[in-house]
Amino acid sequence: MTTGYRLAGSTGLHKGDRDYQQDQVLLLPHAHTHGCILGVVADGMGGRTGGRKASDQVVLTARQLFERFAPGRDDPEAFLQQLVEEAHLVIRLVAIASEEEPHSTIAAFLIGPQGHCHWVHVGDSRLYHFRRGALAFRTHDHSYVQALVDRGEITEQEAQVHPQSNILLGCLGTETDPPIGQHTITQLVPGDILVGCSDGAWHYLPPHEIHQACAQADPRDAVQTLIQIARMRAGGKGDNISVIVVKVEALVPPVEPPSPVAPRLPARPPPFKPTR
């Protein structure tokens, strides 16, 4: 990126109207490389303990792999692929050991120090990319209603309120390998906004409202606004909510103060010479 920039980000979690929290969210800067950040949203499923065990394993696997990730040397797409595969395997092992059926979605992004951004997702937790005031791209849900939309049987608006919107066609922890969606932003630019969230948030917020909330506030306030709107619109029937907001902000060079100018002293009068 030729223009100086900074990354400002925040996360938020709310259990909604559920009795327990199964979502997990992570926004982690690289320990040794400035400008390298990993973001993860995991929506656990499988009952009170099973879902949380699954989402915990996603976040734990992400932390462990990111500690060993070397920006500039390791392939970010391969890293995200490995994250999905290892989290899936670990959740399957947890299922065997606990005799439960833990499952989880994942939506993760990796920002590199040169401004590139790579995504991976499984399930219906989403990532959004906004640029120049509009939605540039969002992840494609692995869900029954998304399949209906793809076939032209319902619209995106109808999918938002479809009674079977919670049916997934793929997630982590199933007996079959999960479907994996990937996407790359070749270059982030100042003004870009990245949002990750579980269906407890996006189910109640169309993309233009997500962008509006994020564009008008810093990431911390934007996260709280999105959670508040989702809670209000859920009407007492809301799911767990997890949100990540990252904004790419231009660095404004400091204005150099003008150099002080020494005051000009009046010219010294010629010496007085008495006359005879």
CSV table of C-alpha atoms in Angstrom, one decimal:
chain,number,residue,atom,x,y,z
A,1,MET,CA,0.0,0.0,0.0
A,2,THR,CA,1.5,3.3,-1.1
A,3,THR,CA,-0.6,5.4,1.3
A,4,GLY,CA,0.1,5.2,5.0
A,5,TYR,CA,-2.7,3.5,7.0
A,6,ARG,CA,-3.6,2.1,10.4
A,7,LEU,CA,-5.9,-0.8,11.3
A,8,ALA,CA,-8.5,-0.1,14.0
A,9,GLY,CA,-10.6,-3.0,15.2
A,10,SER,CA,-12.9,-4.2,17.9
A,11,THR,CA,-15.0,-7.3,18.8
A,12,GLY,CA,-18.2,-7.9,20.7
A,13,LEU,CA,-20.1,-10.9,22.1
A,14,HIS,CA,-23.6,-11.1,23.5
A,15,LYS,CA,-25.6,-14.2,24.4
A,16,GLY,CA,-28.8,-12.7,23.0
A,17,ASP,CA,-31.9,-14.4,24.4
A,18,ARG,CA,-30.3,-17.8,24.9
A,19,ASP,CA,-29.4,-19.2,28.3
A,20,TYR,CA,-25.8,-19.8,27.3
A,21,GLN,CA,-23.1,-18.5,25.0
A,22,GLN,CA,-21.9,-20.7,22.2
A,23,ASP,CA,-20.2,-18.1,20.0
A,24,GLN,CA,-16.6,-17.2,20.1
A,25,VAL,CA,-14.7,-14.3,18.5
A,26,LEU,CA,-11.0,-13.5,18.1
A,27,LEU,CA,-9.1,-10.5,16.8
A,28,LEU,CA,-5.4,-11.2,17.3
A,29,PRO,CA,-2.3,-9.1,16.1
A,30,HIS,CA,0.7,-11.1,15.1
A,31,ALA,CA,3.3,-11.3,17.9
A,32,HIS,CA,6.3,-10.3,15.8
A,33,THR,CA,5.0,-8.6,12.6
A,34,HIS,CA,3.3,-5.2,12.7
A,35,GLY,CA,0.2,-5.0,10.5
A,36,CYS,CA,-0.6,-8.7,10.4
A,37,ILE,CA,-3.9,-9.6,12.1
A,38,LEU,CA,-6.1,-12.7,12.3
A,39,GLY,CA,-9.8,-12.4,12.9
A,40,VAL,CA,-12.1,-15.4,13.6
A,41,VAL,CA,-15.9,-15.8,14.3
A,42,ALA,CA,-17.1,-19.3,15.4
A,43,ASP,CA,-20.7,-20.1,16.0
A,44,GLY,CA,-21.0,-23.3,18.0
A,45,MET,CA,-23.8,-25.8,17.8
A,46,GLY,CA,-24.6,-29.0,19.7
A,47,GLY,CA,-26.3,-28.1,23.0
A,48,ARG,CA,-25.2,-26.2,26.1
A,49,THR,CA,-21.7,-27.7,26.3
A,50,GLY,CA,-21.2,-29.2,22.9
A,51,GLY,CA,-21.5,-26.0,20.9
A,52,ARG,CA,-19.2,-24.0,23.2
A,53,LYS,CA,-16.6,-26.9,23.1
A,54,ALA,CA,-16.6,-26.7,19.3
A,55,SER,CA,-16.2,-22.9,19.1
A,56,ASP,CA,-13.6,-22.9,21.8
A,57,GLN,CA,-11.6,-25.5,19.7
A,58,VAL,CA,-11.8,-23.2,16.7
A,59,VAL,CA,-10.4,-20.3,18.5
A,60,LEU,CA,-7.7,-22.4,20.3
A,61,THR,CA,-6.6,-23.9,17.0
A,62,ALA,CA,-6.4,-20.4,15.5
A,63,ARG,CA,-4.2,-19.1,18.3
A,64,GLN,CA,-1.8,-22.1,18.2
A,65,LEU,CA,-1.4,-22.0,14.4
A,66,PHE,CA,-1.0,-18.2,14.3
A,67,GLU,CA,1.8,-18.4,16.8
A,68,ARG,CA,3.8,-20.4,14.3
A,69,PHE,CA,2.7,-18.4,11.2
A,70,ALA,CA,5.6,-16.5,9.6
A,71,PRO,CA,4.3,-13.6,7.4
A,72,GLY,CA,6.3,-13.3,4.2
A,73,ARG,CA,7.4,-16.9,4.3
A,74,ASP,CA,4.2,-19.0,4.9
A,75,ASP,CA,1.3,-19.0,2.4
A,76,PRO,CA,-1.7,-17.3,4.0
A,77,GLU,CA,-4.2,-19.3,2.0
A,78,ALA,CA,-2.6,-22.6,3.1
A,79,PHE,CA,-2.6,-21.3,6.7
A,80,LEU,CA,-6.4,-20.7,6.6
A,81,GLN,CA,-7.0,-24.1,4.9
A,82,GLN,CA,-4.9,-25.7,7.7
A,83,LEU,CA,-6.9,-23.8,10.3
A,84,VAL,CA,-10.2,-25.3,8.9
A,85,GLU,CA,-8.9,-28.8,8.6
A,86,GLU,CA,-7.3,-29.0,12.0
A,87,ALA,CA,-10.3,-27.4,13.8
A,88,HIS,CA,-12.6,-29.8,12.1
A,89,LEU,CA,-10.4,-32.8,13.1
A,90,VAL,CA,-10.1,-31.6,16.7
A,91,ILE,CA,-13.9,-31.1,17.0
A,92,ARG,CA,-14.4,-34.6,15.7
A,93,LEU,CA,-12.1,-35.9,18.4
A,94,VAL,CA,-13.9,-33.9,21.1
A,95,ALA,CA,-17.2,-35.5,19.9
A,96,ILE,CA,-15.7,-39.0,20.3
A,97,ALA,CA,-14.3,-38.3,23.8
A,98,SER,CA,-17.3,-36.4,25.2
A,99,GLU,CA,-20.0,-38.5,23.5
A,100,GLU,CA,-21.6,-35.3,22.3
A,101,GLU,CA,-22.2,-33.8,18.8
A,102,PRO,CA,-20.3,-30.5,18.8
A,103,HIS,CA,-20.2,-28.5,15.6
A,104,SER,CA,-19.2,-25.0,14.6
A,105,THR,CA,-19.1,-22.5,11.8
A,106,ILE,CA,-16.0,-20.5,11.0
A,107,ALA,CA,-15.4,-17.2,9.3
A,108,ALA,CA,-11.8,-16.0,9.4
A,109,PHE,CA,-9.7,-13.4,7.7
A,110,LEU,CA,-5.9,-12.9,7.7
A,111,ILE,CA,-4.5,-9.4,7.0
A,112,GLY,CA,-0.9,-9.4,5.8
A,113,PRO,CA,1.6,-6.6,6.5
A,114,GLN,CA,1.5,-5.5,2.8
A,115,GLY,CA,-2.2,-4.9,2.9
A,116,HIS,CA,-3.5,-8.1,1.3
A,117,CYS,CA,-6.4,-9.9,3.0
A,118,HIS,CA,-7.4,-13.6,2.8
A,119,TRP,CA,-10.7,-15.2,3.9
A,120,VAL,CA,-12.0,-18.6,4.7
A,121,HIS,CA,-15.4,-19.7,5.9
A,122,VAL,CA,-17.5,-22.8,6.5
A,123,GLY,CA,-21.2,-22.5,7.4
A,124,ASP,CA,-23.2,-19.3,7.7
A,125,SER,CA,-21.1,-17.0,9.8
A,126,ARG,CA,-20.2,-14.2,7.4
A,127,LEU,CA,-17.5,-11.8,6.4
A,128,TYR,CA,-18.3,-8.5,4.6
A,129,HIS,CA,-16.0,-6.1,2.7
A,130,PHE,CA,-17.2,-2.6,2.2
A,131,ARG,CA,-15.4,-0.1,-0.1
A,132,ARG,CA,-16.3,3.4,-1.2
A,133,GLY,CA,-19.6,3.2,0.6
A,134,ALA,CA,-20.8,0.0,-0.9
A,135,LEU,CA,-20.7,-3.8,-0.4
A,136,ALA,CA,-17.7,-5.1,-2.4
A,137,PHE,CA,-18.0,-8.8,-1.4
A,138,ARG,CA,-19.5,-11.1,1.2
A,139,THR,CA,-19.1,-14.8,2.0
A,140,HIS,CA,-21.5,-17.3,0.4
A,141,ASP,CA,-23.4,-19.2,3.1
A,142,HIS,CA,-23.3,-23.0,3.2
A,143,SER,CA,-27.0,-23.2,4.1
A,144,TYR,CA,-30.3,-24.5,2.8
A,145,VAL,CA,-31.8,-21.0,2.2
A,146,GLN,CA,-28.7,-19.9,0.3
A,147,ALA,CA,-29.1,-22.9,-2.0
A,148,LEU,CA,-32.7,-21.7,-2.6
A,149,VAL,CA,-31.5,-18.3,-3.4
A,150,ASP,CA,-28.9,-19.7,-5.8
A,151,ARG,CA,-31.6,-21.6,-7.6
A,152,GLY,CA,-33.8,-18.5,-7.9
A,153,GLU,CA,-36.6,-20.0,-5.7
A,154,ILE,CA,-36.5,-17.2,-3.1
A,155,THR,CA,-34.9,-13.7,-2.9
A,156,GLU,CA,-32.2,-12.6,-0.5
A,157,GLN,CA,-34.9,-10.6,1.4
A,158,GLU,CA,-37.1,-13.8,1.7
A,159,ALA,CA,-34.1,-15.7,2.9
A,160,GLN,CA,-33.7,-13.3,5.8
A,161,VAL,CA,-37.0,-14.5,7.3
A,162,HIS,CA,-37.2,-18.0,6.0
A,163,PRO,CA,-38.3,-20.5,8.7
A,164,GLN,CA,-35.5,-22.9,7.8
A,165,SER,CA,-32.7,-20.4,7.7
A,166,ASN,CA,-30.9,-22.3,10.5
A,167,ILE,CA,-30.3,-25.4,8.4
A,168,LEU,CA,-26.7,-25.7,7.3
A,169,LEU,CA,-25.3,-27.7,4.4
A,170,GLY,CA,-21.8,-27.8,5.9
A,171,CYS,CA,-20.0,-27.0,9.2
A,172,LEU,CA,-17.0,-28.1,11.2
A,173,GLY,CA,-17.3,-31.4,13.2
A,174,THR,CA,-19.5,-33.4,10.8
A,175,GLU,CA,-18.7,-36.9,9.6
A,176,THR,CA,-18.0,-35.5,6.1
A,177,ASP,CA,-15.3,-33.0,5.1
A,178,PRO,CA,-16.7,-29.5,5.3
A,179,PRO,CA,-17.1,-27.3,2.3
A,180,ILE,CA,-14.6,-24.5,2.3
A,181,GLY,CA,-15.1,-21.0,0.8
A,182,GLN,CA,-12.1,-18.8,0.2
A,183,HIS,CA,-11.6,-15.2,-1.1
A,184,THR,CA,-8.8,-12.8,-1.5
A,185,ILE,CA,-8.6,-9.0,-1.3
A,186,THR,CA,-5.4,-8.2,-3.2
A,187,GLN,CA,-5.0,-4.8,-1.6
A,188,LEU,CA,-6.8,-3.1,1.2
A,189,VAL,CA,-7.1,0.7,0.8
A,190,PRO,CA,-7.9,3.4,3.3
A,191,GLY,CA,-11.6,3.6,3.8
A,192,ASP,CA,-12.1,-0.2,3.6
A,193,ILE,CA,-14.2,-1.8,6.3
A,194,LEU,CA,-14.2,-5.5,7.2
A,195,VAL,CA,-17.0,-7.0,9.3
A,196,GLY,CA,-17.3,-10.6,10.6
A,197,CYS,CA,-20.4,-11.8,12.4
A,198,SER,CA,-22.6,-14.8,13.3
A,199,ASP,CA,-26.1,-15.2,12.1
A,200,GLY,CA,-27.3,-13.7,15.4
A,201,ALA,CA,-26.3,-10.4,14.0
A,202,TRP,CA,-26.6,-10.5,10.2
A,203,HIS,CA,-30.1,-12.1,10.3
A,204,TYR,CA,-31.4,-8.7,11.5
A,205,LEU,CA,-29.1,-6.4,9.6
A,206,PRO,CA,-29.0,-5.9,5.8
A,207,PRO,CA,-25.6,-5.0,4.4
A,208,HIS,CA,-26.3,-1.3,3.9
A,209,GLU,CA,-27.2,-0.9,7.6
A,210,ILE,CA,-24.1,-2.8,8.7
A,211,HIS,CA,-22.0,-0.4,6.6
A,212,GLN,CA,-23.8,2.7,7.9
A,213,ALA,CA,-23.2,1.7,11.5
A,214,CYS,CA,-19.5,1.1,10.8
A,215,ALA,CA,-18.9,4.2,8.6
A,216,GLN,CA,-20.3,6.6,11.2
A,217,ALA,CA,-18.4,5.4,14.3
A,218,ASP,CA,-15.1,4.0,15.5
A,219,PRO,CA,-15.0,0.1,15.6
A,220,ARG,CA,-15.8,-0.1,19.3
A,221,ASP,CA,-19.0,2.0,19.0
A,222,ALA,CA,-19.9,0.3,15.7
A,223,VAL,CA,-19.8,-3.2,17.3
A,224,GLN,CA,-22.0,-2.0,20.2
A,225,THR,CA,-24.5,-0.4,17.7
A,226,LEU,CA,-24.8,-3.6,15.6
A,227,ILE,CA,-25.4,-5.7,18.7
A,228,GLN,CA,-28.0,-3.3,20.1
A,229,ILE,CA,-29.9,-3.2,16.8
A,230,ALA,CA,-29.8,-7.0,16.5
A,231,ARG,CA,-31.0,-7.4,20.1
A,232,MET,CA,-33.9,-4.9,19.5
A,233,ARG,CA,-35.1,-6.5,16.3
A,234,ALA,CA,-34.9,-10.1,17.7
A,235,GLY,CA,-37.9,-9.3,19.9
A,236,GLY,CA,-36.8,-11.6,22.7
A,237,LYS,CA,-36.0,-14.5,20.4
A,238,GLY,CA,-32.4,-13.7,19.5
A,239,ASP,CA,-29.5,-16.0,19.0
A,240,ASN,CA,-26.0,-15.5,20.3
A,241,ILE,CA,-24.3,-12.6,18.7
A,242,SER,CA,-20.6,-12.2,17.7
A,243,VAL,CA,-19.1,-9.3,15.8
A,244,ILE,CA,-15.7,-8.1,14.5
A,245,VAL,CA,-15.2,-4.7,12.9
A,246,VAL,CA,-11.9,-3.6,11.3
A,247,LYS,CA,-11.4,-0.3,9.6
A,248,VAL,CA,-8.5,0.7,7.4
A,249,GLU,CA,-7.8,4.3,8.2
A,250,ALA,CA,-5.5,6.7,6.3
A,251,LEU,CA,-2.7,8.3,8.2
A,252,VAL,CA,-2.8,12.0,8.0
A,253,PRO,CA,0.7,13.4,8.0
A,254,PRO,CA,1.2,15.9,10.8
A,255,VAL,CA,1.2,19.5,9.7
A,256,GLU,CA,4.5,21.1,10.3
A,257,PRO,CA,4.2,24.4,12.2
A,258,PRO,CA,5.6,27.4,10.3
A,259,SER,CA,9.2,28.2,11.2
A,260,PRO,CA,9.4,31.1,13.7
A,261,VAL,CA,10.6,34.3,12.0
A,262,ALA,CA,12.8,36.6,14.1
A,263,PRO,CA,11.2,40.0,14.4
A,264,ARG,CA,12.9,42.7,12.3
A,265,LEU,CA,14.4,45.4,14.5
A,266,PRO,CA,14.2,49.0,13.3
A,267,ALA,CA,17.3,50.3,11.7
A,268,ARG,CA,19.7,51.9,14.2
A,269,PRO,CA,20.0,55.6,13.6
A,270,PRO,CA,23.4,57.0,12.7
A,271,PRO,CA,25.5,58.2,15.6
A,272,PHE,CA,24.9,61.8,16.7
A,273,LYS,CA,27.6,64.2,15.7
A,274,PRO,CA,27.5,67.6,17.4
A,275,THR,CA,28.1,70.6,15.2
A,276,ARG,CA,30.0,73.7,16.1
